[in-house]
mmCIF file of C-alpha atoms in Angstrom:
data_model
loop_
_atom_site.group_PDB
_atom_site.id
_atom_site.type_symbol
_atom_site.label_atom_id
_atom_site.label_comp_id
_atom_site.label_asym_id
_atom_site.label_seq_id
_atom_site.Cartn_x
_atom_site.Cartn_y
_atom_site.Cartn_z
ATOM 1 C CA UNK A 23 17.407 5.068 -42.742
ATOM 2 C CA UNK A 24 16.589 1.704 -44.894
ATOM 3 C CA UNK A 25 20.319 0.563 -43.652
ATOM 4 C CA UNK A 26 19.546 1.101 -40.197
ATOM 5 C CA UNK A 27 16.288 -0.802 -40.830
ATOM 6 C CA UNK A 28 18.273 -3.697 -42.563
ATOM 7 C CA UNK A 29 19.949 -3.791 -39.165
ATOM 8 C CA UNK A 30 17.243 -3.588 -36.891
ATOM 9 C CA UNK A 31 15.728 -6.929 -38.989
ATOM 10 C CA UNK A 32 18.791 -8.798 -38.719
ATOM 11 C CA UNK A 33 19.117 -8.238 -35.250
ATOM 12 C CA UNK A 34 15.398 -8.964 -34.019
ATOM 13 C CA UNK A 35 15.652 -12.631 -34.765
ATOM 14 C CA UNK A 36 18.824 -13.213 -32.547
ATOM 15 C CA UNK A 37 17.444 -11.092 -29.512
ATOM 16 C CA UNK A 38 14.400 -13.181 -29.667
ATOM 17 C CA UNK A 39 15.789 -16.044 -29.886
ATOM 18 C CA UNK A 40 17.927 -15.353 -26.875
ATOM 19 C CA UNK A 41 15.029 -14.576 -24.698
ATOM 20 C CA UNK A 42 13.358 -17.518 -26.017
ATOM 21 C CA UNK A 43 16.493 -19.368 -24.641
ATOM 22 C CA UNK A 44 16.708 -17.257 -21.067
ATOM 23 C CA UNK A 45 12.852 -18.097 -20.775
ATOM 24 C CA UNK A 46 13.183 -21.927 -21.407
ATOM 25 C CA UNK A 47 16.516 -22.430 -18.927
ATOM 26 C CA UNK A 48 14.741 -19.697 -16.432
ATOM 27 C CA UNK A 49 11.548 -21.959 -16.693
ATOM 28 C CA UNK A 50 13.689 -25.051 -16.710
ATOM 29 C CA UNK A 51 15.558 -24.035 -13.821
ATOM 30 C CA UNK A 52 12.884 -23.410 -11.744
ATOM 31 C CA UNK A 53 11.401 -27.008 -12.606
ATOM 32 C CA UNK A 54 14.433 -28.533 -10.832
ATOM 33 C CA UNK A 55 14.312 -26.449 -8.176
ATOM 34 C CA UNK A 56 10.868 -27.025 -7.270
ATOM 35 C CA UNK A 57 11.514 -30.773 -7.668
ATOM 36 C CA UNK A 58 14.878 -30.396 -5.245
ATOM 37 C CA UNK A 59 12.890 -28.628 -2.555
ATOM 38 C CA UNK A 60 10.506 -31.246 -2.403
ATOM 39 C CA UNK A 61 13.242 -34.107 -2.776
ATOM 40 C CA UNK A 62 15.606 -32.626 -0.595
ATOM 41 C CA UNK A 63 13.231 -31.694 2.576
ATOM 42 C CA UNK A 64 10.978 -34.632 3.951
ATOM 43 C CA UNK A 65 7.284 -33.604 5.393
ATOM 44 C CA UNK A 66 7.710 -33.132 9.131
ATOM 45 C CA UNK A 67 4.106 -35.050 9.425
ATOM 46 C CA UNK A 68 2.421 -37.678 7.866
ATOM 47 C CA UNK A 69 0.573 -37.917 4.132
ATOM 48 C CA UNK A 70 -2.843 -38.647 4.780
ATOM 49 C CA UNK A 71 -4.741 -39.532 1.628
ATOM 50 C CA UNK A 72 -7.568 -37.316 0.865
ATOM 51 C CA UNK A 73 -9.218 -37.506 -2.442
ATOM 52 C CA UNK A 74 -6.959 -39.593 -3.865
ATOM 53 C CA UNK A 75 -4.165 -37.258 -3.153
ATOM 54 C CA UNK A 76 -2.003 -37.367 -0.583
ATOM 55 C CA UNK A 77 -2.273 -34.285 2.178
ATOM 56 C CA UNK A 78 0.378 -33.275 4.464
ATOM 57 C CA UNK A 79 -0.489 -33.700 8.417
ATOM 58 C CA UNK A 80 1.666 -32.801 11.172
ATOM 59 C CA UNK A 81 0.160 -33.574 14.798
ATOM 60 C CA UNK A 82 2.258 -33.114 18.172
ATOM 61 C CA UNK A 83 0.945 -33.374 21.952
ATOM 62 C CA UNK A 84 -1.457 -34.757 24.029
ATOM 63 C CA UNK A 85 -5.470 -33.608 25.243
ATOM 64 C CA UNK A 86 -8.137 -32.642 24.469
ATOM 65 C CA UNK A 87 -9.749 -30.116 22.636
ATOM 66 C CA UNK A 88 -7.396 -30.230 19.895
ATOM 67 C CA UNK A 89 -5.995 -27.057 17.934
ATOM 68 C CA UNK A 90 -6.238 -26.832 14.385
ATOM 69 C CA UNK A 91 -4.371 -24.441 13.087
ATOM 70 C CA UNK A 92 -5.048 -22.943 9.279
ATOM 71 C CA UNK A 93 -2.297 -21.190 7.993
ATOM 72 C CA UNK A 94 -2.473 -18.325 5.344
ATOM 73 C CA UNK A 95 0.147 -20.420 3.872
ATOM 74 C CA UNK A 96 1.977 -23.686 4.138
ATOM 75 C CA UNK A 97 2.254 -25.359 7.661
ATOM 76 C CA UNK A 98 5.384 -24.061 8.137
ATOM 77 C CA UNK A 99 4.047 -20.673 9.244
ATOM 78 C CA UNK A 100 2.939 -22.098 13.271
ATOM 79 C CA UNK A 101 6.145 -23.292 13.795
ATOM 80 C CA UNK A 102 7.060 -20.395 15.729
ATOM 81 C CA UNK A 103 4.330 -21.430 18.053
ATOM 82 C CA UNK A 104 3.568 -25.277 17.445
ATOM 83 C CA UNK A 105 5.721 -26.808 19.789
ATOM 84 C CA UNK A 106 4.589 -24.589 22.868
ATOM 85 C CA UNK A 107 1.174 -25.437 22.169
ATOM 86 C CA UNK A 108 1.560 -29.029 21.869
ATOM 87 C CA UNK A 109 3.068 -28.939 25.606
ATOM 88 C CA UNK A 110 -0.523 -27.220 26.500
ATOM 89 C CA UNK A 111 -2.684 -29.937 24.663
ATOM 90 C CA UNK A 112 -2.647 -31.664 21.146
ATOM 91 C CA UNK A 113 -2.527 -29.524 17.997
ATOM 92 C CA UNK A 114 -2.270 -30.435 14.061
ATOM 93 C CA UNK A 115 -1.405 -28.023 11.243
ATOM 94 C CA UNK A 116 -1.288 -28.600 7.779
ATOM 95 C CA UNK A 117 -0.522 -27.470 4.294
ATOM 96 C CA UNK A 118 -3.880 -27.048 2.398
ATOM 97 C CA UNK A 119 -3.259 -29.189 -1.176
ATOM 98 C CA UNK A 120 -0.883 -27.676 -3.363
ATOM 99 C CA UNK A 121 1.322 -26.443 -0.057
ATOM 100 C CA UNK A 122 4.591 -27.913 0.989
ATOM 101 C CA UNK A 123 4.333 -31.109 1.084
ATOM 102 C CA UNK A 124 0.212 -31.740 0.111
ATOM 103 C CA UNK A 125 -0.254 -32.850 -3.675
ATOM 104 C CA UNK A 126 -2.437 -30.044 -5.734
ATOM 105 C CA UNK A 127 -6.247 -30.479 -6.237
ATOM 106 C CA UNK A 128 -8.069 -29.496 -9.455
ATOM 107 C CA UNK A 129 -11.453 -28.318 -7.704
ATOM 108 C CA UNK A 130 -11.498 -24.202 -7.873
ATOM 109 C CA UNK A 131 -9.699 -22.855 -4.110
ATOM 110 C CA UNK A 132 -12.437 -21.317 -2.858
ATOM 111 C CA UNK A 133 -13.064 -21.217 0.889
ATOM 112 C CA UNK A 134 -16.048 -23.662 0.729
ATOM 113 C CA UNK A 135 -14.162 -25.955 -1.092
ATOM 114 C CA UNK A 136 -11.653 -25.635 1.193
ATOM 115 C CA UNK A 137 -13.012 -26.063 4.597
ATOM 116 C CA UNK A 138 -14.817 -28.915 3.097
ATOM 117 C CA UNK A 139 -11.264 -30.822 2.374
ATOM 118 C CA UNK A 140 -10.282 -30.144 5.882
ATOM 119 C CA UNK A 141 -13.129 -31.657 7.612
ATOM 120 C CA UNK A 142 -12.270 -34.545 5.280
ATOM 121 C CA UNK A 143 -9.237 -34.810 6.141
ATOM 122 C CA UNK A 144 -9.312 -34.606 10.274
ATOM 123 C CA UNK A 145 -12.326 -37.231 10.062
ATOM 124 C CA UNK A 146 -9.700 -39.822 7.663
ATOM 125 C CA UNK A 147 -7.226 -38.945 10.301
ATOM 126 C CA UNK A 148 -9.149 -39.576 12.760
ATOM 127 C CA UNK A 149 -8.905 -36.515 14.784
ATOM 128 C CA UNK A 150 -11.768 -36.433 16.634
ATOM 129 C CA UNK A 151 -13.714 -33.087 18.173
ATOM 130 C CA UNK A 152 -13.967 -31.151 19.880
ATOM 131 C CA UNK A 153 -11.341 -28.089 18.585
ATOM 132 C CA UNK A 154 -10.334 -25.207 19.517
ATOM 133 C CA UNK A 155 -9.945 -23.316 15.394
ATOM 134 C CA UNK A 156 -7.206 -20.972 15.524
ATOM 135 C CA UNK A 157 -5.932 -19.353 11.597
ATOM 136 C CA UNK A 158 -3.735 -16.779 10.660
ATOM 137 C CA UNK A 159 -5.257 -14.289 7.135
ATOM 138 C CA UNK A 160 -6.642 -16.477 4.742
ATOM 139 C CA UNK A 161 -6.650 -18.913 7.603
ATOM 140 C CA UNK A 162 -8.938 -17.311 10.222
ATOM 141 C CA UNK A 163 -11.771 -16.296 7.362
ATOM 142 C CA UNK A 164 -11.991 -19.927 6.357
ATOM 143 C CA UNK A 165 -11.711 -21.037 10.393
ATOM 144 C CA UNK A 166 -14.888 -18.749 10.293
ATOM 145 C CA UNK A 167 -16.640 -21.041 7.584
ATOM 146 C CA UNK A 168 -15.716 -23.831 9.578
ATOM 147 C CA UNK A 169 -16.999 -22.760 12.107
ATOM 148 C CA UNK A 170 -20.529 -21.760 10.366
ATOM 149 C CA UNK A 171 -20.464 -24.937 8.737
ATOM 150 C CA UNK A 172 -19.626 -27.263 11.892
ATOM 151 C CA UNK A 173 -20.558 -25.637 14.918
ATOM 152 C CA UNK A 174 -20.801 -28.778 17.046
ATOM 153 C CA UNK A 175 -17.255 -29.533 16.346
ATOM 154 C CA UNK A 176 -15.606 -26.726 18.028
ATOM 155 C CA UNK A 177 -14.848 -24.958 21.484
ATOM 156 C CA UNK A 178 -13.186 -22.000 20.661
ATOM 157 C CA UNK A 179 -11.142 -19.705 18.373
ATOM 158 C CA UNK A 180 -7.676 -17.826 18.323
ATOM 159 C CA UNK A 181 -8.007 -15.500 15.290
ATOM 160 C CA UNK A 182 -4.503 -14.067 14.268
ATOM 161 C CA UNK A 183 -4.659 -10.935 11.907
ATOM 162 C CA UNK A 184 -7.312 -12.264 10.105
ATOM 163 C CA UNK A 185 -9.333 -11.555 7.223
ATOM 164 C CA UNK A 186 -12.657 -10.071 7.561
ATOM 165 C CA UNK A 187 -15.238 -11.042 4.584
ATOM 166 C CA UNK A 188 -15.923 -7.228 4.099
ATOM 167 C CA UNK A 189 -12.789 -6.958 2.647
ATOM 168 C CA UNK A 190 -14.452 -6.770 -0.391
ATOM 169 C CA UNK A 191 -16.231 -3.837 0.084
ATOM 170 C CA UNK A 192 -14.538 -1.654 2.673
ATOM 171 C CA UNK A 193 -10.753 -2.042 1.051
ATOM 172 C CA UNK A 194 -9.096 -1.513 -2.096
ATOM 173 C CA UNK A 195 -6.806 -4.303 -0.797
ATOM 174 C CA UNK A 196 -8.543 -6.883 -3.592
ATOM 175 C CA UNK A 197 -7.236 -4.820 -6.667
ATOM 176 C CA UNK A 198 -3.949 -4.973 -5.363
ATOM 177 C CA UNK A 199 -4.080 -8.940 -4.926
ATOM 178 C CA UNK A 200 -5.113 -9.113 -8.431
ATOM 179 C CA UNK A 201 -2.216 -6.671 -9.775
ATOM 180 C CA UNK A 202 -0.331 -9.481 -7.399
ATOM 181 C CA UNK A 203 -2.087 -12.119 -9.038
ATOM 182 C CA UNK A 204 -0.918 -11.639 -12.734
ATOM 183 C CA UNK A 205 2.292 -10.727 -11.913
ATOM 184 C CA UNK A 206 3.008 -14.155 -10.285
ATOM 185 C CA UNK A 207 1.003 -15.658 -12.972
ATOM 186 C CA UNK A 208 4.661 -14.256 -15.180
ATOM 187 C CA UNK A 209 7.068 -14.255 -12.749
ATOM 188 C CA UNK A 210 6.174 -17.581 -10.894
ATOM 189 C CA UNK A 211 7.097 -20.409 -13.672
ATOM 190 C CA UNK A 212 10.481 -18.543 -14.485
ATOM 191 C CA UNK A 213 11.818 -18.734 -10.801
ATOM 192 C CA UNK A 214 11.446 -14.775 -10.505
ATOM 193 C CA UNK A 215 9.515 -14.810 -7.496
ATOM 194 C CA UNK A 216 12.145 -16.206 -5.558
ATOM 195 C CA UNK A 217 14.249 -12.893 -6.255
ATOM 196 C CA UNK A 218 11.162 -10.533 -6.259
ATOM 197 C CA UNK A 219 8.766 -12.147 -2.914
ATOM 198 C CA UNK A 220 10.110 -11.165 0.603
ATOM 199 C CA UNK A 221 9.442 -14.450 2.170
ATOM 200 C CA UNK A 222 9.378 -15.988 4.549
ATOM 201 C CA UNK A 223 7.583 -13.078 6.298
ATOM 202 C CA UNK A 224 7.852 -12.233 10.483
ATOM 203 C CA UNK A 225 10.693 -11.631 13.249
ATOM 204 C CA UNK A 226 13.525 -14.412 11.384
ATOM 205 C CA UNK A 227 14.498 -14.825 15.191
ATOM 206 C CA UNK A 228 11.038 -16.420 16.134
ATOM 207 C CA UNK A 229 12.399 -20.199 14.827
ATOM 208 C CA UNK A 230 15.377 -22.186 13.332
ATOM 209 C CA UNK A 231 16.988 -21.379 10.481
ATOM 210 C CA UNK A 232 16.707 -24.511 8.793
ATOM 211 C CA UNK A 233 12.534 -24.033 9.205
ATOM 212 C CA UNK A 234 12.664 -20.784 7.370
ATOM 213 C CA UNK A 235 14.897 -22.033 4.779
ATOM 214 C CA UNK A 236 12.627 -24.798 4.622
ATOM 215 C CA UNK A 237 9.778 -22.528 4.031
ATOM 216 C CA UNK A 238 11.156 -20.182 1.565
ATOM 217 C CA UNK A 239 12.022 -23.661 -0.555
ATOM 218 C CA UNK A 240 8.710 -25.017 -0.131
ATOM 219 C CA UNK A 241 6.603 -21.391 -0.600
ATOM 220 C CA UNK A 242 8.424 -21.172 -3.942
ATOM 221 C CA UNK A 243 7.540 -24.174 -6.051
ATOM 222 C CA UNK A 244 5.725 -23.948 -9.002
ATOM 223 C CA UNK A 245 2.615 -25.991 -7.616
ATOM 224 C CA UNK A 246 2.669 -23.787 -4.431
ATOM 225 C CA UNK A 247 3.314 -20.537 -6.592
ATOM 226 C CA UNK A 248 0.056 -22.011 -8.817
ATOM 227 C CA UNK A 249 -1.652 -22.241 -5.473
ATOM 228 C CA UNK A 250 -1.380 -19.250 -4.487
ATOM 229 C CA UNK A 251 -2.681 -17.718 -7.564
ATOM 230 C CA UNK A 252 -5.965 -19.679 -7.348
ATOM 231 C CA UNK A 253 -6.835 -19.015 -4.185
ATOM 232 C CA UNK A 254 -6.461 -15.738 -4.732
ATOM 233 C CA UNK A 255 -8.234 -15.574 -8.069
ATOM 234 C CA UNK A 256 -10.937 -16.910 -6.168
ATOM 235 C CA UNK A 257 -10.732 -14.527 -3.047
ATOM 236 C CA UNK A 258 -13.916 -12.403 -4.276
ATOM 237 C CA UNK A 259 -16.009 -15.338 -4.040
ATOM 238 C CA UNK A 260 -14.241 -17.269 -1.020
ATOM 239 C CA UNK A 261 -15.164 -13.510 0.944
ATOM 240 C CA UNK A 262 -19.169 -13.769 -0.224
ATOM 241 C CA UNK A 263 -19.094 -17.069 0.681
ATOM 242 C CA UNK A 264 -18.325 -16.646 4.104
ATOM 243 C CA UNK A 265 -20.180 -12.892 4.496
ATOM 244 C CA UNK A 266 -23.419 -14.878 2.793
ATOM 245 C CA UNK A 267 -22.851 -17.650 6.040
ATOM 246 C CA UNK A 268 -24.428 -17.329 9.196
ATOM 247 C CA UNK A 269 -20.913 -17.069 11.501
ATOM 248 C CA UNK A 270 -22.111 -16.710 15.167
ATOM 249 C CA UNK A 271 -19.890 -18.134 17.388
ATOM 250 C CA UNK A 272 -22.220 -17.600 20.384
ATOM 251 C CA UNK A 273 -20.822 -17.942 23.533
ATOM 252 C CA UNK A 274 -17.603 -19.979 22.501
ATOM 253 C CA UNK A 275 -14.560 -18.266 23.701
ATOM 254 C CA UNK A 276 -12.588 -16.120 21.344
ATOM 255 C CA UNK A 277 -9.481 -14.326 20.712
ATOM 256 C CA UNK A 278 -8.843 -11.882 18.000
ATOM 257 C CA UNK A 279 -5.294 -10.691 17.872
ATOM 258 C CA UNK A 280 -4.157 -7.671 15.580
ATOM 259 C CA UNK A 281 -1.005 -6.822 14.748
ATOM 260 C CA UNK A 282 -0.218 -3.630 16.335
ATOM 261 C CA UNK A 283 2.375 -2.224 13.186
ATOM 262 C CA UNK A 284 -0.304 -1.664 11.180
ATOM 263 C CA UNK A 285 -1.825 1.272 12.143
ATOM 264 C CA UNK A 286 -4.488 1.409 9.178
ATOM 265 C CA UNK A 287 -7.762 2.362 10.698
ATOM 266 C CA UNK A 288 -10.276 0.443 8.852
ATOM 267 C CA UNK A 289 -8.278 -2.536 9.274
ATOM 268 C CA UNK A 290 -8.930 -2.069 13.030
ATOM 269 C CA UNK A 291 -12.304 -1.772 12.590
ATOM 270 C CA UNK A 292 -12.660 -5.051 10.883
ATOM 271 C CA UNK A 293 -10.471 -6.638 13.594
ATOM 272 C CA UNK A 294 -13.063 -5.129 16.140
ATOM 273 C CA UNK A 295 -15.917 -6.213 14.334
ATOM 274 C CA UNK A 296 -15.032 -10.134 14.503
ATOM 275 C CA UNK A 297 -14.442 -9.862 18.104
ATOM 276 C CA UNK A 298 -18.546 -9.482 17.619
ATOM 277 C CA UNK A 299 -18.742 -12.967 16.629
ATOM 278 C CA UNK A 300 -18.640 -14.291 20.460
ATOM 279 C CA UNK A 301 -20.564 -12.662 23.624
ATOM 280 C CA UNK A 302 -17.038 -14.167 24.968
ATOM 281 C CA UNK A 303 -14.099 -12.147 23.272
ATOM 282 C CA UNK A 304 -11.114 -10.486 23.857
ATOM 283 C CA UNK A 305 -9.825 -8.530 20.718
ATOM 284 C CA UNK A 306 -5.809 -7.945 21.515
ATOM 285 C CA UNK A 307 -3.689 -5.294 19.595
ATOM 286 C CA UNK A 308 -0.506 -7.033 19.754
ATOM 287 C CA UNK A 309 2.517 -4.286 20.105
ATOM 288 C CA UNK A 310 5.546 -4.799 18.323
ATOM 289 C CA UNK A 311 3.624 -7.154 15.736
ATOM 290 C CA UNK A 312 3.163 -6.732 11.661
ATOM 291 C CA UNK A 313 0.881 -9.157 10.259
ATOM 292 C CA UNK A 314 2.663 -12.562 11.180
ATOM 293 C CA UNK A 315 1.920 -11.977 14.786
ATOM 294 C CA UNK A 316 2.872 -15.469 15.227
ATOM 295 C CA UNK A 317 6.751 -14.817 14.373
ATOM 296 C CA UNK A 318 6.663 -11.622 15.722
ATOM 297 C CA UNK A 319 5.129 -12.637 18.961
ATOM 298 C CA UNK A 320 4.767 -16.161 19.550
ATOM 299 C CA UNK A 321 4.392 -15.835 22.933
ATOM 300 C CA UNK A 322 0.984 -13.902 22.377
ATOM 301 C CA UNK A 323 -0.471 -16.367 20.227
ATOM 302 C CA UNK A 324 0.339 -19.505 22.556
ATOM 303 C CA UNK A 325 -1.186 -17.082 25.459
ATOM 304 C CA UNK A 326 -4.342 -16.716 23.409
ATOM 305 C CA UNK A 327 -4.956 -20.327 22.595
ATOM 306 C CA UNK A 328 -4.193 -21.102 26.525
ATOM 307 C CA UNK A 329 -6.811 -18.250 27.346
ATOM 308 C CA UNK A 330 -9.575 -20.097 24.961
ATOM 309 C CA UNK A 331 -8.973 -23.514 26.045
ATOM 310 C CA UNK A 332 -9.298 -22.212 29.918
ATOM 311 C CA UNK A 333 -12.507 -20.209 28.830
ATOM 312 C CA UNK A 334 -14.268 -23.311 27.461
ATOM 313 C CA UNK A 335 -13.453 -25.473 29.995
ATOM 314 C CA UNK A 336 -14.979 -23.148 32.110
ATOM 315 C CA UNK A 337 -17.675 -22.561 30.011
ATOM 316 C CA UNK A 338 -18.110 -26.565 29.737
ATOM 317 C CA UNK A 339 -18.147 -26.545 33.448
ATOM 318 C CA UNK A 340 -20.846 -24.082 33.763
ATOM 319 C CA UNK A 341 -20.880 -21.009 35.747
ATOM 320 C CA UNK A 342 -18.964 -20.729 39.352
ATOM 321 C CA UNK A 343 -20.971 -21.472 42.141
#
């Protein structure tokens, strides 16, 4: 027994020091890459200083209202749909800092903080209201902030399989983003998540090849990866921060769209509920649809963002004679 012992101690210090080695060129390896992604694929948009950091912008068409569209991630998710709208009327996108091609902020990633950057940003831009808000998960619960916190400055909204601030009490959804959230905390610096994380997400025949690529390069840096963990360490209060705001959209046109895959009934229930927040809704189970309903089916998202600018110029107009 002592001579198997008298192995075990000689051989301890050489397997750890060959995971200390796999760690460091894992971690190291997944530095470079990160910088390469960046290097090798130039923002679409422009870099619109925000903050002292720059933010990524990418605008397209012409008209007015303008669409803003809030991703759950980078900017890269509308591209199955960004150049369809843009032939209806102008729309901008853009990756949220630490995404793609924005520089990372140090203030927490909570939705107020947030929506608070992005009304920042569109007024040193320049891009004036009125909007139609249109976001995608994460994206339509902090379109609803927005909205609470700005209501002059939009017409509409397109909300695409979005989160519901009750999430936090009628789902155990949350625990699972946690379990999610300290396993990326691991896996993220040593390039694992680019093996482990099935993304992008959403029909691959919905855009280019290069774009989704692109995506999966840009989803997978370590700033991104470190984004992604802080907004969702800060989901919990990003959900009571919206559910403690008064979000009435009143008679503003608006379009919920679920995805029609995912037949989990109190998900549908929450998707019904926010079609509540306008005396002018439509809520749309979209068939054939998971939860990027904009890769899936573009063509129902560019209908519902057509529908909501019709509706408020209508409602704009006033009622038909």
């Amino acid at each position: 027994m002592s001579r198997w012992l008298k192995r075990v101690k000689r051989i301890v210090p050489w397997v750890a020091g060959a995971l200390v080695v796999v760690v460091v060129t894992a971690a190291g390896l997944q530095s470079l890459l990160s910088h390469l992604s960046l290097r090798n694929h130039p923002p679409p948009g422009r870099l619109v200083e925000l903050n002292g950091r720059q933010v990524h912008l990418l605008c397209a068409g012409e008209g007015s209202p303008t669409v803003i569209l809030e991703a759950g991630a980078g900017s890269l998710a509308w591209m199955s749909v960004f150049s369809e709208i843009a032939e209806l009327t102008r729309v901008c996108t853009y990756d949220r800092p630490g995404y793609g091609w924005s520089e990372p902020a140090s203030s927490p990633r909570t939705a107020e903080v947030i929506v608070q950057e992005l009304k920042m940003l569109l007024q040193a831009a320049e891009i004036k209201p009125p909007y139609v808000l249109a976001g995608h998960s994460l994206g339509g619960l902090l379109m609803q902030l927005y909205a609470a916190r700005f209501p002059a400055d939009f017409e509409g909204v397109v909300l695409v399989d979005s989160s519901h601030p009750d999430q936090v009490h009628r789902t155990s959804d949350l625990k699972e983003i946690e379990g999610l959230v300290l396993v990326l905390k691991v896996v993220g610096p040593l390039g694992l998540a680019r093996i482990l994380l099935p993304v992008p997400a959403g029909d691959p025949d919905s855009r280019d090849i290069l774009v989704r690529e692109q995506e999966r390069e840009l989803l997978m840096t370590n700033r991104t990866l470190r984004t992604i963990v802080a907004e969702m360490s800060a989901l919990r209060q990003s959900l009571r921060e919206v559910g403690n705001s008064f979000v009435d959209f009143g008679n503003k046109p608006l379009v919920v769209l679920t995805g029609g895959r995912r037949q989990v009934e109190w998900w549908h229930h929450m998707q019904e509920d926010l079609s509540r927040l306008s005396t002018n809704s439509e809520w749309q189970m979209v068939e054939g649809a998971g939860h990027f309903i904009q890769h899936d089916r573009p063509d129902a998202v560019v209908d519902a963002v057509r529908r909501v600018i019709e509706k408020s110029a209508a409602t704009a107009d006033g009622p038909l004679p």
